[in-house]
Amino acid sequence: MKIAVVGTGYVGLVTGTCFAETGNDVICVDIDKAKVEKMRNGVIPIYEPGLEVLFERNIKQGRLQFTTSLEEGIKDAKIIFLALPTPPGEDGSADLKYILGVAKDLGPLLKKYTVIVDKSTVPVGTADLVKAEISANCSVDFDVVSNPEFLREGAAVNDFLKPDRVVIGRETEVAEKVMGELYAPFVRQGHPIIFMDIKSAELTKYAANAFLATKITFMNEIANLAEKVGADVENVRKGIGTDSRIGMRFLFAGIGYGGSCFPKDVMALSKISEDNDYDFKILNAVTEVNHSQKTKLFPTILNHFGGNLKGKKIAMWGLAFKPNTDDIREAPALYMIDKLVEAGAIITAYDPEGMPNIKITIGDKIAYAKNMYDVLEGADALLIVTEWSVFRTPDFNKIVSKMPSKVIFDGRNLYDADKMTEKGFDYTCIGRGNG
Ligand code: NAD
């Protein structure tokens, strides 16, 4: 099948590459000229484990191409995916300017029946708006379909190739057939393609992300309470996660969720609720709790240094909003950096993949180290922000040789608190009765 993917970011590039991998001819369109040039030269613009191999193979075999021209990209396409940004507007609602802008441009370019697919996370009713924009200046028949994406950055390729489910909101049988054929290779192991009405598909994506954000936040609140009552959130996690009704995933306490999806999607769902006269109380609380959770360790650090952080050297492990990605959007690290630098601390950070992006955002507000041990040189304390695997079993002797103070603030509960105390570390983590 000939497919166009408009917007070649984390979602668009994975989508386009994985559809090419199953034998489709894919053209990815992006307005970012430098990005398109890079991809045309075979350079992958994001870090996503496992993507590079597929990217290179499909370019080499001529199934994956890139262009900045919407007209050229969609010329022969049977299906056009919109994988465009939907950032939060000032009032928290999803800003649809990218989606509707492209929809408007598409109208006159469509020359035959085409399925237009909303892959972006969009408010309920967006498909109708897309349809109206295209129809305003279009002479052929087309369908608009909602196909929300559930991939996780860091595991995106596997999530896309082996999805738990594919959700498709459609109005016509033709659109259902086209989408069913496209996704058939991805659900051979029996995972379902769930066809539904478009509004339910649009709401499903927000419901999924809001539920997961709520689960994380609930556990963070349990952690905060555990600190007050002298309990250990890790024990509680095991105690409840083994209940099959609850499950182990998304129960790790820490310094809050970040990323380009959870924060904005929770806010957008709150706004959708508000616009529809529904006060979604839990969601508002989730945003509020998560916001304060991101800087939860700041008062503890300040207190440790007697209320004065001026000139204190803080080493930071982790910048990306989670491991296995270079994405730093809404990363808790950014919030901690702001607080610490404002209080006069001097930060040197290391992240396996997140440093180039953070440099673009905050430049020399902090210093950067080449590896996880160099960052500790002369530091007064280590602050762990992202749970990269490489931080899980460090050489503790090396840590001590570089940072004799042995002070660690761990925002991701990577180590056994008792063992750290045995090793002589002044170790603070989340929710283990040590707040
Ligand atoms: P992104 O910012 O990484 O990528 C968007 C791309 O669109 C960029 O490359 C940008 O240059 C391009 N673009 C902007 N305007 C354009 C235009 N007019 N024409 C062509 N290209 C244009 O965004 P993303 O993280 O891939 O997210 C895209 C959508 O998918 C969002 O709605 C997001 O909420 C949703 N989503 C994201 C994830 C995720 O993990 N990142 C997961 C599921 C869903």
mmCIF file of C-alpha atoms and ligand atoms in Angstrom, residues 5-14 29-33 35 39 45-46 48 67-68 70 82-87 94 97-99 101-102 105 119-122 148-154 156 205-206 209 259-262 264-265 321-322 327 329, ligand 1:
data_model
loop_
_atom_site.group_PDB
_atom_site.id
_atom_site.type_symbol
_atom_site.label_atom_id
_atom_site.label_comp_id
_atom_site.label_asym_id
_atom_site.label_seq_id
_atom_site.Cartn_x
_atom_site.Cartn_y
_atom_site.Cartn_z
ATOM 1 C CA VAL A 5 2.971 10.096 7.060
ATOM 2 C CA VAL A 6 2.783 13.825 7.727
ATOM 3 C CA GLY A 7 4.945 14.818 10.703
ATOM 4 C CA THR A 8 8.090 12.759 11.180
ATOM 5 C CA GLY A 9 8.740 13.015 14.924
ATOM 6 C CA TYR A 10 8.792 10.240 17.509
ATOM 7 C CA VAL A 11 5.421 8.889 16.386
ATOM 8 C CA GLY A 12 5.588 9.649 12.661
ATOM 9 C CA LEU A 13 9.025 8.179 12.096
ATOM 10 C CA VAL A 14 8.245 4.986 14.001
ATOM 11 C CA VAL A 29 6.631 14.467 5.132
ATOM 12 C CA ASP A 30 8.039 17.065 7.512
ATOM 13 C CA ILE A 31 8.359 20.846 7.389
ATOM 14 C CA ASP A 32 11.691 20.708 9.173
ATOM 15 C CA LYS A 33 14.121 20.930 6.233
ATOM 16 C CA LYS A 35 15.497 16.952 9.656
ATOM 17 C CA MET A 39 16.964 11.449 7.020
ATOM 18 C CA PRO A 45 17.092 12.269 13.964
ATOM 19 C CA ILE A 46 15.930 10.698 17.243
ATOM 20 C CA GLU A 48 14.833 5.148 19.753
ATOM 21 C CA THR A 67 10.192 14.990 1.627
ATOM 22 C CA THR A 68 9.322 18.484 2.766
ATOM 23 C CA LEU A 70 3.106 17.753 1.191
ATOM 24 C CA LEU A 82 -1.285 12.873 10.470
ATOM 25 C CA ALA A 83 1.366 12.459 13.182
ATOM 26 C CA LEU A 84 1.617 16.141 13.997
ATOM 27 C CA PRO A 85 2.215 17.889 17.327
ATOM 28 C CA THR A 86 -0.762 18.710 19.542
ATOM 29 C CA PRO A 87 0.953 20.801 22.232
ATOM 30 C CA ALA A 94 -4.682 20.655 22.747
ATOM 31 C CA LYS A 97 -3.200 24.446 14.553
ATOM 32 C CA TYR A 98 -0.771 21.905 13.050
ATOM 33 C CA ILE A 99 -3.477 19.310 12.338
ATOM 34 C CA GLY A 101 -3.379 23.609 8.958
ATOM 35 C CA VAL A 102 -2.346 20.422 7.170
ATOM 36 C CA ASP A 105 -3.710 22.194 2.685
ATOM 37 C CA LYS A 119 -2.547 9.467 14.607
ATOM 38 C CA SER A 120 -1.931 12.446 16.853
ATOM 39 C CA THR A 121 -3.602 12.615 20.244
ATOM 40 C CA VAL A 122 -6.568 14.908 19.647
ATOM 41 C CA PRO A 148 -4.623 6.854 18.314
ATOM 42 C CA GLU A 149 -1.085 5.697 18.983
ATOM 43 C CA PHE A 150 -0.142 3.919 22.214
ATOM 44 C CA LEU A 151 3.597 3.423 21.670
ATOM 45 C CA ARG A 152 5.976 4.274 24.495
ATOM 46 C CA GLU A 153 9.150 6.157 23.678
ATOM 47 C CA GLY A 154 12.068 3.875 24.503
ATOM 48 C CA ALA A 156 8.319 2.318 20.475
ATOM 49 C CA LYS A 205 -6.326 7.661 23.941
ATOM 50 C CA TYR A 206 -6.865 10.331 26.597
ATOM 51 C CA ASN A 209 -2.884 8.156 29.323
ATOM 52 C CA GLY A 259 7.355 13.581 28.753
ATOM 53 C CA SER A 260 5.460 14.998 25.849
ATOM 54 C CA CYS A 261 2.285 13.014 26.517
ATOM 55 C CA PHE A 262 1.116 12.445 30.099
ATOM 56 C CA LYS A 264 -0.346 17.535 28.232
ATOM 57 C CA ASP A 265 -2.907 14.766 27.797
ATOM 58 C CA PHE A 321 12.111 12.235 31.033
ATOM 59 C CA LYS A 322 12.564 8.472 31.215
ATOM 60 C CA ASP A 327 13.266 13.170 24.813
ATOM 61 C CA ARG A 329 10.056 17.387 27.137
HETATM 62 P P1 NAD B 1 7.132 15.446 17.561
HETATM 63 O O1 NAD B 1 7.172 16.845 18.014
HETATM 64 O O2 NAD B 1 8.261 14.524 17.912
HETATM 65 O O3 NAD B 1 6.979 15.398 15.958
HETATM 66 C C1 NAD B 1 6.115 16.171 15.228
HETATM 67 C C2 NAD B 1 6.738 16.442 13.858
HETATM 68 O O4 NAD B 1 5.791 17.152 13.055
HETATM 69 C C3 NAD B 1 8.005 17.300 13.911
HETATM 70 O O5 NAD B 1 9.054 16.634 13.217
HETATM 71 C C4 NAD B 1 7.590 18.596 13.190
HETATM 72 O O6 NAD B 1 8.660 19.181 12.461
HETATM 73 C C5 NAD B 1 6.513 18.067 12.264
HETATM 74 N N1 NAD B 1 5.594 19.092 11.751
HETATM 75 C C6 NAD B 1 5.053 20.167 12.381
HETATM 76 N N2 NAD B 1 4.222 20.839 11.552
HETATM 77 C C7 NAD B 1 4.246 20.185 10.365
HETATM 78 C C8 NAD B 1 3.602 20.383 9.117
HETATM 79 N N3 NAD B 1 2.779 21.390 8.928
HETATM 80 N N4 NAD B 1 3.868 19.517 8.121
HETATM 81 C C9 NAD B 1 4.716 18.486 8.294
HETATM 82 N N5 NAD B 1 5.349 18.226 9.466
HETATM 83 C C10 NAD B 1 5.118 19.078 10.485
HETATM 84 O O7 NAD B 1 5.756 14.855 18.089
HETATM 85 P P2 NAD B 1 5.448 13.349 18.532
HETATM 86 O O8 NAD B 1 6.022 13.091 19.866
HETATM 87 O O9 NAD B 1 5.774 12.439 17.408
HETATM 88 O O10 NAD B 1 3.855 13.435 18.717
HETATM 89 C C11 NAD B 1 2.980 13.564 17.628
HETATM 90 C C12 NAD B 1 1.581 13.284 18.124
HETATM 91 O O11 NAD B 1 1.482 11.938 18.592
HETATM 92 C C13 NAD B 1 1.127 14.153 19.290
HETATM 93 O O12 NAD B 1 -0.241 14.403 19.192
HETATM 94 C C14 NAD B 1 1.382 13.260 20.497
HETATM 95 O O13 NAD B 1 0.559 13.585 21.581
HETATM 96 C C15 NAD B 1 1.042 11.909 19.955
HETATM 97 N N6 NAD B 1 1.698 10.777 20.615
HETATM 98 C C16 NAD B 1 2.994 10.884 20.999
HETATM 99 C C17 NAD B 1 3.627 9.791 21.605
HETATM 100 C C18 NAD B 1 5.056 9.870 22.043
HETATM 101 O O14 NAD B 1 5.477 8.999 22.812
HETATM 102 N N7 NAD B 1 5.821 10.850 21.601
HETATM 103 C C19 NAD B 1 2.916 8.596 21.799
HETATM 104 C C20 NAD B 1 1.587 8.528 21.365
HETATM 105 C C21 NAD B 1 0.996 9.630 20.781
#
